[in-house]
Short mmCIF file of C-alpha atoms in Angstrom, two decimals:
data_model
loop_
_atom_site.label_atom_id
_atom_site.label_comp_id
_atom_site.label_asym_id
_atom_site.label_seq_id
_atom_site.Cartn_x
_atom_site.Cartn_y
_atom_site.Cartn_z
CA MET T 1 -155.11 120.31 107.19
CA THR T 2 -152.93 122.96 105.78
CA GLY T 3 -151.09 125.74 107.37
CA ILE T 4 -148.12 128.00 107.11
CA VAL T 5 -145.21 127.66 109.52
CA LYS T 6 -143.14 130.74 109.66
CA THR T 7 -139.63 130.21 111.05
CA ASP T 8 -136.08 131.26 110.26
CA GLN T 9 -134.49 127.96 111.20
CA LEU T 10 -135.15 124.20 111.30
CA GLN T 11 -133.20 122.10 113.72
CA GLY T 12 -133.26 118.41 114.58
CA ALA T 13 -134.71 117.53 117.96
CA GLN T 14 -132.84 114.19 118.54
CA SER T 15 -129.97 114.48 116.06
CA THR T 16 -128.53 116.83 113.47
CA THR T 17 -130.52 115.16 110.68
CA ILE T 18 -134.03 116.21 109.72
CA THR T 19 -135.73 113.36 107.81
CA ILE T 20 -138.54 113.65 105.30
CA PRO T 21 -140.30 110.23 105.54
CA THR T 22 -140.72 108.05 102.47
CA GLY T 23 -143.80 109.02 100.54
CA ASN T 24 -143.44 112.64 101.47
CA LYS T 25 -141.61 115.27 99.52
CA ILE T 26 -140.67 118.87 99.76
CA SER T 27 -142.00 120.99 96.95
CA ILE T 28 -140.34 124.29 96.31
CA THR T 29 -142.68 126.41 94.34
CA ASP T 30 -141.73 127.79 91.00
CA SER T 31 -139.56 130.90 91.22
CA ALA T 32 -138.65 130.27 94.85
CA THR T 33 -134.87 130.23 95.16
CA ILE T 34 -132.38 128.25 97.22
CA GLY T 35 -129.36 130.23 98.34
CA THR T 36 -126.91 127.33 98.69
CA LEU T 37 -127.72 123.66 98.18
CA ASN T 38 -124.99 121.74 99.94
CA ALA T 39 -125.87 118.37 98.46
CA THR T 40 -123.33 115.56 98.12
CA THR T 41 -125.45 113.10 96.18
CA MET T 42 -128.46 113.75 93.96
CA ARG T 43 -130.42 110.71 92.84
CA GLY T 44 -133.07 110.20 90.22
CA VAL T 45 -133.23 111.86 86.85
CA THR T 46 -132.38 115.50 87.40
CA THR T 47 -133.21 118.01 84.72
CA PHE T 48 -131.43 121.31 84.52
CA ALA T 49 -133.94 123.24 82.47
CA ASP T 50 -131.84 126.38 82.48
CA SER T 51 -128.10 126.91 82.21
CA ALA T 52 -125.91 124.94 84.62
CA VAL T 53 -122.65 126.56 85.66
CA PHE T 54 -119.87 124.47 87.20
CA SER T 55 -117.37 126.90 88.65
CA GLY T 56 -115.34 124.08 90.17
CA ALA T 57 -114.09 120.85 88.64
CA ALA T 58 -116.75 118.62 87.10
CA ASN T 59 -115.75 114.99 87.57
CA ILE T 60 -117.88 112.82 85.29
CA THR T 61 -117.33 109.09 85.69
CA GLY T 62 -120.25 107.95 83.54
CA LEU T 63 -120.79 108.41 79.83
CA LEU T 64 -121.68 111.73 78.32
CA ALA T 65 -124.78 110.48 76.55
CA SER T 66 -126.69 112.09 73.74
CA THR T 67 -130.47 111.95 73.51
CA VAL T 68 -130.23 108.58 71.75
CA GLY T 69 -128.03 107.13 74.46
CA GLN T 70 -124.72 107.12 72.62
CA ASN T 71 -121.49 108.37 74.07
CA PHE T 72 -120.29 111.27 71.97
CA ALA T 73 -117.21 112.38 73.84
CA PRO T 74 -113.75 110.88 73.41
CA GLU T 75 -112.17 109.61 76.57
CA PHE T 76 -108.57 110.38 77.47
CA ILE T 77 -106.58 107.17 77.76
CA GLY T 78 -102.96 108.12 78.30
CA ASN T 79 -99.97 110.20 77.27
CA LEU T 80 -96.56 109.23 76.00
CA TYR T 81 -94.05 111.91 76.89
CA LEU T 82 -90.33 112.01 76.24
CA ALA T 83 -88.56 115.23 77.05
CA GLY T 84 -85.13 114.86 75.54
CA ASN T 85 -82.54 112.80 73.76
CA THR T 86 -82.46 109.90 76.18
CA THR T 87 -83.66 106.96 74.14
CA ASP T 88 -84.24 105.75 70.60
CA ALA T 89 -87.51 103.97 71.40
CA CYS T 90 -90.52 104.57 73.63
CA GLU T 91 -93.78 102.77 74.32
CA LEU T 92 -97.23 103.46 75.69
CA ASN T 93 -98.43 100.24 77.29
CA GLY T 94 -101.99 99.17 78.04
CA CYS T 95 -103.72 101.94 76.10
CA PHE T 96 -105.84 99.72 73.79
CA THR T 97 -108.63 97.64 75.36
CA ASN T 98 -112.01 96.21 74.42
CA THR T 99 -113.75 99.27 75.86
CA HIS T 100 -113.05 101.36 72.77
CA GLN T 101 -113.19 100.50 69.10
CA VAL T 102 -111.55 103.59 67.64
CA TYR T 103 -108.61 105.50 69.07
CA ARG T 104 -107.25 108.88 68.13
CA LEU T 105 -103.52 109.36 68.57
CA ILE T 106 -102.35 112.95 68.36
CA GLY T 107 -99.24 114.86 69.23
CA GLU T 108 -95.73 115.72 68.19
CA VAL T 109 -92.94 113.37 67.28
CA GLY T 110 -89.34 114.50 67.11
CA ALA T 111 -86.04 112.75 66.68
CA SER T 112 -82.35 113.26 66.17
CA TRP T 113 -81.12 112.39 62.72
CA ALA T 114 -78.10 113.24 60.65
CA GLY T 115 -80.40 113.92 57.71
CA GLU T 116 -84.08 113.53 57.20
CA SER T 117 -85.60 110.30 58.33
CA TYR T 118 -88.84 108.95 59.75
CA THR T 119 -90.49 107.42 62.78
CA LYS T 120 -91.38 103.75 62.92
CA PHE T 121 -94.71 102.84 64.51
CA PHE T 122 -95.24 99.36 65.94
CA PHE T 123 -98.22 97.82 67.67
CA LEU T 124 -97.63 95.99 70.93
CA SER T 125 -99.45 92.77 71.73
CA GLY T 126 -99.93 90.71 74.87
CA THR T 127 -97.30 91.65 77.42
CA ASP T 128 -95.87 94.52 75.39
CA THR T 129 -94.38 92.36 72.63
CA LYS T 130 -93.40 94.37 69.56
CA LEU T 131 -95.35 93.36 66.47
CA ALA T 132 -92.63 93.64 63.83
CA SER T 133 -94.25 92.10 60.75
CA GLY T 134 -97.43 92.10 58.72
CA TYR T 135 -97.70 95.83 57.98
CA TYR T 136 -99.28 96.73 54.67
CA GLY T 137 -100.04 100.12 53.23
CA ARG T 138 -98.72 103.30 51.79
CA GLY T 139 -97.93 106.87 52.65
CA ARG T 140 -97.41 109.81 50.35
CA THR T 141 -95.96 113.22 50.93
CA TYR T 142 -96.92 116.52 49.35
CA ASP T 143 -94.65 119.49 49.79
CA ASP T 144 -93.94 122.98 48.51
CA ALA T 145 -91.08 121.74 46.32
CA SER T 146 -93.37 119.28 44.54
CA ALA T 147 -90.85 116.56 45.28
CA SER T 148 -93.45 114.14 46.55
CA THR T 149 -92.33 110.74 47.65
CA ASP T 150 -93.94 107.48 48.70
CA THR T 151 -93.38 105.00 51.46
CA THR T 152 -94.81 101.53 51.00
CA GLN T 153 -94.92 98.31 52.97
CA ALA T 154 -96.12 94.87 51.90
CA ASP T 155 -95.74 92.55 54.88
CA GLY T 156 -93.27 95.08 56.20
CA GLY T 157 -91.80 95.40 59.66
CA PHE T 158 -93.36 98.71 60.73
CA ALA T 159 -95.66 101.59 59.80
CA ASN T 160 -94.11 104.93 58.80
CA ILE T 161 -95.96 107.80 60.46
CA ASN T 162 -93.80 110.79 59.47
CA MET T 163 -91.71 110.75 56.35
CA ASN T 164 -89.09 113.38 55.59
CA GLN T 165 -88.73 114.62 59.14
CA ALA T 166 -85.93 117.10 59.67
CA SER T 167 -83.40 116.55 62.42
CA THR T 168 -84.06 120.01 63.77
CA GLY T 169 -87.79 119.86 64.26
CA SER T 170 -90.71 117.68 65.11
CA SER T 171 -93.70 116.49 63.13
CA ILE T 172 -97.25 116.90 64.24
CA VAL T 173 -99.11 113.65 63.75
CA ASP T 174 -102.87 113.05 63.89
CA MET T 175 -104.07 109.51 63.27
CA TYR T 176 -106.91 107.15 64.03
CA PHE T 177 -106.52 103.50 64.96
CA TYR T 178 -109.52 101.39 63.98
CA ARG T 179 -109.53 98.32 66.15
CA LYS T 180 -111.15 95.97 63.69
CA GLN T 181 -110.71 92.29 64.40
CA HIS T 182 -107.75 90.90 62.43
CA ALA T 183 -107.71 94.10 60.39
CA TYR T 184 -106.12 96.70 62.57
CA GLN T 185 -105.90 99.90 60.59
CA LEU T 186 -104.24 103.26 60.96
CA LEU T 187 -105.37 106.29 59.03
CA GLY T 188 -103.52 109.51 59.54
CA THR T 189 -101.78 112.69 58.54
CA ALA T 190 -98.47 114.23 59.49
CA ALA T 191 -97.06 117.66 58.79
CA TYR T 192 -93.35 117.82 58.16
CA HIS T 193 -90.44 120.07 57.31
CA ASP T 194 -87.73 118.04 55.66
CA GLN T 195 -84.00 118.53 55.64
CA GLY T 196 -84.13 120.04 52.16
CA SER T 197 -86.27 122.98 53.27
CA ASP T 198 -89.42 121.42 51.88
CA ARG T 199 -92.57 121.81 53.92
CA GLY T 200 -95.67 119.75 53.51
CA TYR T 201 -97.73 116.90 54.77
CA GLN T 202 -98.10 113.17 54.53
CA HIS T 203 -101.18 110.99 54.25
CA PHE T 204 -100.87 107.40 55.27
CA GLY T 205 -102.96 104.27 55.70
CA TRP T 206 -101.53 101.14 57.31
CA LYS T 207 -103.02 97.79 58.10
CA ASN T 208 -102.00 94.76 60.11
CA ASN T 209 -103.93 91.49 59.99
CA SER T 210 -102.49 90.11 63.21
CA ALA T 211 -104.67 87.70 65.15
CA LEU T 212 -103.08 88.96 68.36
CA ALA T 213 -104.94 91.39 70.60
CA LEU T 214 -103.14 94.71 70.49
CA THR T 215 -102.47 96.46 73.77
CA GLY T 216 -100.25 99.44 73.01
CA PHE T 217 -97.80 101.01 70.60
CA ARG T 218 -94.11 101.76 70.25
CA LEU T 219 -92.23 104.50 68.41
CA GLU T 220 -88.67 104.10 67.16
CA ASN T 221 -86.25 106.41 65.43
CA GLY T 222 -85.93 105.10 61.88
CA ALA T 223 -82.22 105.91 61.88
CA GLY T 224 -81.40 104.22 65.18
CA ASN T 225 -80.50 107.51 66.86
CA ASN T 226 -82.20 109.11 69.84
CA MET T 227 -85.69 110.55 69.79
CA SER T 228 -86.71 113.91 71.19
CA ALA T 229 -89.83 115.87 72.04
CA ILE T 230 -92.34 113.04 72.01
CA ASN T 231 -95.69 114.22 73.34
CA PHE T 232 -98.38 111.86 72.16
CA SER T 233 -101.83 111.42 73.66
CA VAL T 234 -104.40 108.70 73.06
CA TYR T 235 -108.17 109.17 73.18
CA GLY T 236 -110.72 106.37 72.97
CA TYR T 237 -114.05 106.37 71.13
CA ARG T 238 -116.89 103.90 71.69
CA LEU T 239 -118.33 103.11 68.31
CA ARG T 240 -121.36 101.56 70.00
CA GLN T 241 -122.57 102.19 73.52
CA ASN T 242 -121.30 99.60 75.99
CA ALA T 243 -119.40 97.72 73.28
CA THR T 244 -117.15 95.06 74.77
CA GLY T 245 -115.04 93.95 71.84
CA GLU T 246 -113.35 94.84 68.61
CA MET T 247 -115.15 95.90 65.47
CA LEU T 248 -116.20 92.88 63.43
CA GLY T 249 -116.43 92.39 59.71
CA ALA T 250 -114.57 90.95 56.76
CA TYR T 251 -110.98 92.05 56.58
CA GLN T 252 -110.15 91.35 52.96
CA MET R 1 -69.40 89.69 71.16
CA ALA R 2 -69.31 91.66 74.42
CA TYR R 3 -72.67 92.65 75.82
CA SER R 4 -73.22 94.43 79.11
CA VAL R 5 -75.75 96.74 80.77
CA ASN R 6 -75.09 99.63 83.13
CA LYS R 7 -77.34 98.86 86.11
CA ASP R 8 -77.91 102.54 86.91
CA THR R 9 -78.48 104.07 83.48
CA LYS R 10 -79.80 100.90 81.75
CA VAL R 11 -77.60 101.76 78.79
CA ALA R 12 -76.44 98.61 77.00
CA THR R 13 -73.02 98.23 75.46
CA TYR R 14 -72.61 95.79 72.62
CA ASN R 15 -69.37 95.26 70.76
CA GLY R 16 -68.10 98.67 71.88
CA ASP R 17 -71.19 100.66 70.86
CA THR R 18 -73.79 101.99 73.31
CA TYR R 19 -77.53 101.51 73.04
CA PRO R 20 -79.99 103.60 75.10
CA PRO R 21 -82.81 101.93 77.06
CA THR R 22 -86.42 101.84 75.90
CA GLN R 23 -88.82 104.11 77.79
CA LYS R 24 -92.04 102.33 78.72
CA THR R 25 -95.05 104.32 79.95
CA ASP R 26 -98.06 102.74 81.62
CA ALA R 27 -101.14 104.35 80.07
CA LYS R 28 -103.22 103.98 83.23
CA THR R 29 -100.77 105.30 85.81
CA GLY R 30 -98.48 107.43 83.67
CA ASN R 31 -95.49 105.80 85.34
CA THR R 32 -92.39 105.45 83.18
CA THR R 33 -89.61 102.90 83.40
CA LEU R 34 -86.40 102.45 81.46
CA VAL R 35 -85.74 98.95 80.17
CA ALA R 36 -82.31 97.98 78.87
CA LYS R 37 -82.12 96.59 75.37
CA SER R 38 -81.40 92.89 75.03
CA GLU R 39 -78.44 91.71 73.00
CA ALA R 40 -80.80 90.80 70.13
CA GLU R 41 -82.28 94.30 70.19
CA CYS R 42 -78.80 95.83 70.10
CA VAL R 43 -78.01 93.74 67.01
CA GLU R 44 -81.23 94.98 65.39
CA VAL R 45 -80.44 98.65 66.11
CA LYS R 46 -76.89 98.21 64.85
CA LYS R 47 -78.23 97.00 61.50
CA ILE R 48 -80.45 100.09 61.29
CA ARG R 49 -77.57 102.40 62.13
CA ASP R 50 -75.25 100.69 59.63
CA ASN R 51 -77.84 100.93 56.86
CA TYR R 52 -78.70 104.57 57.55
CA PRO R 53 -76.14 106.05 55.07
CA ASN R 54 -77.71 103.94 52.31
CA GLU R 55 -81.16 105.15 53.32
CA CYS R 56 -79.99 108.78 53.22
CA LEU R 57 -78.55 108.22 49.74
CA ASN R 58 -81.76 106.58 48.58
CA ARG R 59 -83.78 109.56 49.80
CA LEU R 60 -81.45 111.90 47.95
CA ARG R 61 -81.97 109.77 44.81
CA GLU R 62 -85.76 109.87 45.29
CA LYS R 63 -85.73 113.66 45.48
CA ARG R 64 -83.31 113.90 42.53
CA ASN R 65 -85.47 111.56 40.46
CA SER R 66 -88.53 113.63 41.25
CA LEU R 67 -86.81 116.79 39.99
CA ILE R 68 -85.66 115.04 36.81
CA ALA R 69 -89.19 113.73 36.24
CA GLN R 70 -90.47 117.30 36.32
CA THR R 71 -88.38 118.03 33.21
CA ASP R 72 -89.07 114.82 31.29
CA TRP R 73 -91.35 116.74 28.96
CA TRP R 74 -88.26 118.58 27.65
CA ALA R 75 -87.27 115.29 26.00
CA LEU R 76 -90.46 114.90 23.98
CA GLY R 77 -89.91 114.35 20.24
CA ASP R 78 -91.33 117.67 19.10
CA ILE R 79 -89.11 119.70 21.47
CA THR R 80 -85.39 120.38 21.12
CA MET R 81 -83.61 120.49 24.47
CA THR R 82 -81.25 123.43 24.99
CA ASP R 83 -77.71 122.91 26.30
CA ALA R 84 -78.75 124.55 29.57
CA GLN R 85 -81.57 122.08 29.95
CA LYS R 86 -79.27 119.15 29.13
CA ASN R 87 -76.69 120.40 31.63
CA TYR R 88 -79.34 120.80 34.32
CA ARG R 89 -80.56 117.24 33.94
CA GLN R 90 -76.97 115.93 33.90
CA ALA R 91 -76.14 117.92 37.03
CA LEU R 92 -79.13 116.35 38.76
CA ARG R 93 -77.93 112.89 37.74
CA ASP R 94 -74.44 113.67 39.06
CA ILE R 95 -75.48 115.16 42.41
CA THR R 96 -75.02 111.84 44.23
CA LYS R 97 -71.36 111.86 43.23
CA THR R 98 -70.79 114.91 45.43
CA TYR R 99 -73.44 114.66 48.12
CA LYS R 100 -74.70 111.67 50.06
CA THR R 101 -77.67 113.14 51.96
CA ILE R 102 -80.43 115.65 51.26
CA GLU R 103 -79.02 117.75 54.08
CA GLU R 104 -75.68 118.03 52.29
CA ALA R 105 -77.32 118.77 48.96
CA ASP R 106 -79.60 121.42 50.40
CA GLY R 107 -78.62 124.78 48.87
CA ASN R 108 -76.44 123.06 46.26
CA TRP R 109 -79.05 121.89 43.79
CA PRO R 110 -78.48 123.04 40.19
CA THR R 111 -80.55 126.01 39.05
CA LYS R 112 -83.38 125.03 36.76
CA PRO R 113 -83.16 126.90 33.43
CA LYS R 114 -86.22 128.64 32.11
#
């Protein structure tokens, strides 16, 4: 039996809820429009065939998955912010976990030095213990005065993430931390303006073979003076969907 | 050696020198706390501070050496170095006698002859 009910309003008889019984569904014919859908939860696979506009905030707690099921968006982890000359060392604790295998650390790093100096980068392990040994690698600067210099470490006490930093400015630093088991590696770039009016950039690659699980990082002024204008954010990448550990593989 | 910590500011004093606290930020909450340096940490920072003049001098040497290296070809066997070129290289070698940091030397480097 079919029929057409013409009405301007539906209203519950016993309560304010109108229930469509299981096994039944409402079909809205193609091209019919809904003025306002005041839904709080939509279940099942929902396809937005046309453009979807979110004029308010879009809070997405699940993964942003591609068609092959991989997460392709970095996830914001945390921010290390230091406004002024109040300390010579600062840490971001609890930013590295098994959820992500690769982290991007980006921001600006400033400090107060008498002359040009650099910023020391340390990993933190366990309960925020500074890892002050086992750093290997090299950094090299290239600047407009062609006075390129190197920084090297072989079982050194820290990683240098911005050589030749002037006391009057801050470096911009962009680096990736590959969380590979027993072969933690940093790969990055920094732009600098040194005390001798040279401007340029630094490439660096650092490695630490620590068997300890790393949980965060620490920045220190290489000259022992105060730091300034630290604004450093960490984003996490899942190298595989639902990965629960570090990257594996030979480390030497 | 005298070691003490100001309970309010968390600034440590060790052997008459002051050492600022370390700022710790929790990545999940964004909360920050200031933690006073231990006596061992103060000793470590003091070593860094004491060695800083040597580091500055080494950086000046690195830059000086780089500039000298750019003129090494003047000393090849089939080229005769002019007095101006010799004086320039000597002035570069001597710059650490007058200046101890790149900042001090900035603007005072010898002019490279053509």
